[in-house]
Each structure stands twice: as C-alpha cells, then as structure tokens.
XYZ file of C-alpha atoms in Angstrom:
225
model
C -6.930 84.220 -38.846
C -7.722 80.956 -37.871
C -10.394 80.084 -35.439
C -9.193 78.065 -32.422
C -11.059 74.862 -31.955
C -12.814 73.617 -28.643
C -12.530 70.201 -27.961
C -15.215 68.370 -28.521
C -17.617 67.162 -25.622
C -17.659 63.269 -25.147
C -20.776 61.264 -23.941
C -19.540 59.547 -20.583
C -16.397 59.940 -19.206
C -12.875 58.566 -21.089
C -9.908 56.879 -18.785
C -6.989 56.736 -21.827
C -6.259 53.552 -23.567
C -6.637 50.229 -22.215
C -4.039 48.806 -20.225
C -2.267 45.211 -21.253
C -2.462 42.604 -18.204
C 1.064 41.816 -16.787
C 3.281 39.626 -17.688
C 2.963 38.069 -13.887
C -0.712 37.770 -14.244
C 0.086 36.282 -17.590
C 2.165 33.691 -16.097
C 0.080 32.694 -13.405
C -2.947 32.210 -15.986
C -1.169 29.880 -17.671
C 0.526 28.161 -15.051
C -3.274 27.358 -13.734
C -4.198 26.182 -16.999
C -1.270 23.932 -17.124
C -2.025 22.558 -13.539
C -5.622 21.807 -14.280
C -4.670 20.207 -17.447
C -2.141 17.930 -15.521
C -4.454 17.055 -12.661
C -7.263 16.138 -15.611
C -5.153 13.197 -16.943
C -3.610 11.828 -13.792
C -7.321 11.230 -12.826
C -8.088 9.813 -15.974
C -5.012 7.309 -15.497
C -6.000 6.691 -11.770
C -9.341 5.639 -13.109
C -8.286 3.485 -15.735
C -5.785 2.046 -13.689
C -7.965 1.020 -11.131
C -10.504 -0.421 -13.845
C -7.669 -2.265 -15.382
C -7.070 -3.631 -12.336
C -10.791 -4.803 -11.660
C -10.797 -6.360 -14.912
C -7.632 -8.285 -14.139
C -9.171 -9.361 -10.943
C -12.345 -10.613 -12.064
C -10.816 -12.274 -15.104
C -7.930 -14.330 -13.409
C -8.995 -14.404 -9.821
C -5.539 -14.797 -7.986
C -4.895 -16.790 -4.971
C -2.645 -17.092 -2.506
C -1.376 -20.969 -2.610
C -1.708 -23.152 0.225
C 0.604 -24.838 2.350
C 0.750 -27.808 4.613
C 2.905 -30.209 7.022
C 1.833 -33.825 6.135
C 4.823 -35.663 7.643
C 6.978 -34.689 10.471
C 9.510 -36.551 12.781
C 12.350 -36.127 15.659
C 15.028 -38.560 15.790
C 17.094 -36.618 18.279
C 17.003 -33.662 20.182
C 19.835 -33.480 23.639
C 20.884 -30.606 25.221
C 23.550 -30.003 27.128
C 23.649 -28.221 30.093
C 27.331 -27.774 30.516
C 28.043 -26.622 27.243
C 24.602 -25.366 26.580
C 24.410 -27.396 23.688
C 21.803 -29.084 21.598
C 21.730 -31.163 19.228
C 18.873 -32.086 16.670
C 17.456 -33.946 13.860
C 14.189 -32.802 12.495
C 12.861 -34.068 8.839
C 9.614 -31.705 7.625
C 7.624 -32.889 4.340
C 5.735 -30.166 2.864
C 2.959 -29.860 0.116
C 2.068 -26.760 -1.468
C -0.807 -26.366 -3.443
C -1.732 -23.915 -6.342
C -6.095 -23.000 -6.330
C -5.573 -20.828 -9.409
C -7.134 -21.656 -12.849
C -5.411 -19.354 -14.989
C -1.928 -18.417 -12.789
C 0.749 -20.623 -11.944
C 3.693 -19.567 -9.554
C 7.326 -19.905 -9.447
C 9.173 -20.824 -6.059
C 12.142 -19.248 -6.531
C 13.755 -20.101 -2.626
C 12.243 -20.932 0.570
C 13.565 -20.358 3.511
C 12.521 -22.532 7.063
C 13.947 -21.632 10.715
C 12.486 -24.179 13.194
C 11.683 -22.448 16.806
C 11.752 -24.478 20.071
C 9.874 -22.497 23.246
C 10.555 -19.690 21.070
C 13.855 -20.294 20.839
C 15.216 -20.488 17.374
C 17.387 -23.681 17.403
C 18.070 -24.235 13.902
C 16.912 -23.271 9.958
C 17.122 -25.054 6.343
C 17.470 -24.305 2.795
C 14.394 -25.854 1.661
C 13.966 -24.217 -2.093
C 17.124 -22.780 -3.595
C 17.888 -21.729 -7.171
C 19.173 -25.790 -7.237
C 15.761 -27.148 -7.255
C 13.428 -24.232 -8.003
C 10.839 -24.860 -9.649
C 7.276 -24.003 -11.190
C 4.312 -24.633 -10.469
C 1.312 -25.281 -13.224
C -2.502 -24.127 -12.092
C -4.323 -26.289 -9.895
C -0.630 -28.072 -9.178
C 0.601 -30.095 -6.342
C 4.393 -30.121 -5.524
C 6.140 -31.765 -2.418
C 8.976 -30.038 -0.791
C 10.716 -31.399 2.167
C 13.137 -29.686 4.841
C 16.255 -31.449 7.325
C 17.112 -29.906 10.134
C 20.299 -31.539 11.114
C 23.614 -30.567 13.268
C 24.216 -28.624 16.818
C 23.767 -25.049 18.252
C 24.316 -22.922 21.156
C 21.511 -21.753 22.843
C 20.582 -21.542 26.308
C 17.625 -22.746 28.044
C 16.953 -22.574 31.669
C 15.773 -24.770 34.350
C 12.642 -24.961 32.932
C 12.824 -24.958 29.670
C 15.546 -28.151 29.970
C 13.279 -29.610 31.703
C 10.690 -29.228 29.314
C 13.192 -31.039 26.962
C 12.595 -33.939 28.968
C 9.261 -33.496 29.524
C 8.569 -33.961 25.644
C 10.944 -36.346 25.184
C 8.820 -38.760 27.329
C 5.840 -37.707 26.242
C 7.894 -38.347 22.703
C 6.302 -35.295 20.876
C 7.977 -31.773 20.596
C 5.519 -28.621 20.189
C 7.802 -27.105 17.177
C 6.643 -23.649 14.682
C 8.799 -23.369 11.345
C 8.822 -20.033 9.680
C 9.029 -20.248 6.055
C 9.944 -16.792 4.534
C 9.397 -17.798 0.686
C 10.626 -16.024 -2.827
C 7.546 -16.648 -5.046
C 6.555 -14.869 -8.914
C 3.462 -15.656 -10.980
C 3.194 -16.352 -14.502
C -0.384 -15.609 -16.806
C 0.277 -17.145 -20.252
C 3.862 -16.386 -21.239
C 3.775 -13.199 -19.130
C 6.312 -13.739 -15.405
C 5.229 -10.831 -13.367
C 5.934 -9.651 -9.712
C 8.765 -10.921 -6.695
C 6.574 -11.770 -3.711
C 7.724 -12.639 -0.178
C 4.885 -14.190 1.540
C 5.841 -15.563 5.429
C 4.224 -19.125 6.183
C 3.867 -20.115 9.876
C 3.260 -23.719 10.906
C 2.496 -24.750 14.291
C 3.541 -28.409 14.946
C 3.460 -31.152 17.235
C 6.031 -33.354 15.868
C 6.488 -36.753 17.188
C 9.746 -38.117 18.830
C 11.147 -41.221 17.254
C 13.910 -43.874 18.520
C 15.002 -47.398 17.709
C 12.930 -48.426 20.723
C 9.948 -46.829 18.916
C 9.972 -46.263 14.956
C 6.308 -46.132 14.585
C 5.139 -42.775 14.698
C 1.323 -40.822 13.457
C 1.345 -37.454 12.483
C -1.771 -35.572 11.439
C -1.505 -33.554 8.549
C -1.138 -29.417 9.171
C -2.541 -26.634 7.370
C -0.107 -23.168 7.502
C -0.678 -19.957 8.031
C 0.225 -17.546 5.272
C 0.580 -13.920 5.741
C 1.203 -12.466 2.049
C-alpha cells in the first residue's frame, strides 16, 4: 500500500510564479524611452544650430547697409482750397551704401511715400524689377525718386497756411518712407527676402525760376530692419 507523501516544508514563504508586466506598462516604458530619445537630438540640433550660427556671424559679420538723402528739391507744391487739391513736384537722390566685406545685397524694389504734416501726399517707384540691381561689398549705388502729379487731400486752416508759410520761407519739412525688398548673396550662395523700412526726415528746399540756386545738406536715414 503506498505511503501518502507530505509536502515538503519550504524555507520562506512562496507567492506562485512571477507575474509578466502589462502590456500598458509596456507601452508607456517605451513611449518614455522614445520621448527622451527625441528630446536628446532636438537639443543636440538646437546647439549646433546656434553654434553654426555664431560661426557664421563671426566669420562674415553682416550689416545692415546705409542710406542717405544727398540731393533734394521742390519745384512746386499748390493747394487748392476749393477743390482740396495739391499739386507737387519733388525730385529725391539717394545713395546707399554696402559696409560688408564678404556680403553683397540685392535691391530687388523700393518703395518711397513722401508725407507732408503727416499727411501722405504722394509715393514713387524708386527700385522695380526694371532697374534692380546688385550690389558688390563695400559698394556705392545712387538711386533717385520723382514725385510728380496731383492728389486729394485735405488740410485745414492751418495746415494751408503752413503751405504758405514754407513756401516763403522756400523749404518744406518732408519724411519719405522707403519700405525696401532686399536679399544677400555670400559667394555664389543668394539667401533670405528682407523688408527693412528706411525713414528720412527732410528739409527740402523750395525752388522757382526767380530762385534756381538751392543748398541741401546731405541726410543720413533711419533704418529699422
């Protein structure tokens, strides 16, 4: 007859088998790793992105051009009061100037509106893709803008009497607003479509046949890039 066995004592206590993690903690494991892998190379592109950049900077050293007025002149401005009325004739000659050593820029189009008493009275295709052009390092280029024809706008008491004001006084306080369409080019590389504003305050003199002889001191721009 056989002899029923006892089961045998164990040393410490026994839970069963081990259980297998879930497939949800599973998924979330590797999800992290996956994040944390992701996050490790954007930084490392941030980093060399920004180095690249420093290296570009110190290399090249861009600058913004330079801009100036150096010859400005009135021929006619009469306004109207009936009709409200004026009408104008306003040549600009502008220089622009290129500071870099290693970049030269393209003026694709420049845009000028002319501003009387804040009062825009007329604007002018000064650049255009008809006369663009490109401008080596360290380069010099004139442009010029006419401001020529008749407009509506309305000016009080004051303000026409301003008009005349100037007119004897034969100088106009004028500000042109150049809104330009500029790219660069480093070695055979053309990079970028900037649209820097240039601001130029002006006193521009007031010219007749009873007086052609005019002075005009030259006028640095501001340019907000």
């Amino acid at each position: 007859m056989a002899e029923n066995k006892q089961p045998t004592n164990l040393n410490g206590a026994y839970y069963g088998p081990a259980i297998p993690p879930r497939p949800a903690e599973r998924r979330r494991s590797c999800c992290c790793c996956l994040f944390s892998v992701i996050w490790k190379l954007l930084l490392v592109l941030i980093i060399l992105a920004v180095i690249a950049v420093l290296v570009f900077w110190v290399i090249v050293q861009p600058r913004i051009f330079k801009f100036y007025v150096n010859h400005a002149e009135i021929t006619q401005f009469d306004y109207n009061t009936n009709t409200t009325q004026l009408r104008y004739n306003m040549v600009l000659n502008f220089t622009a100037h290129n500071p870099n050593n290693k970049l030269g820029i393209y003026y694709d189009q420049v845009l000028a509106k002319a501003f009387y008493q804040d009062t825009q009275f007329a604007s002018a295709n000064v650049i255009t893709f008809m006369n663009s052009f490109r401008q080596d390092k360290k380069g010099t280029n004139p442009m010029s803008g006419v401001f020529s024809g008749q407009q509506l706008i309305f000016l009080d008491y004051s303000q026409y009497s301003q008009v005349t004001h100037d007119k004897n006084r034969r100088s106009f306080d004028i500000y042109v607003k150049l809104y330009f369409q500029i790219r660069f080019r480093l070695g055979d590389l053309i990079y970028g479509t900037y649209k820097p504003r240039v601001k130029c305050d002006l006193n521009v003199p007031f010219t007749n046949a009873t007086k052609a002889f005019t002075f005009f001191k030259t006028t640095k721009c501001d340019i907000h890039f």
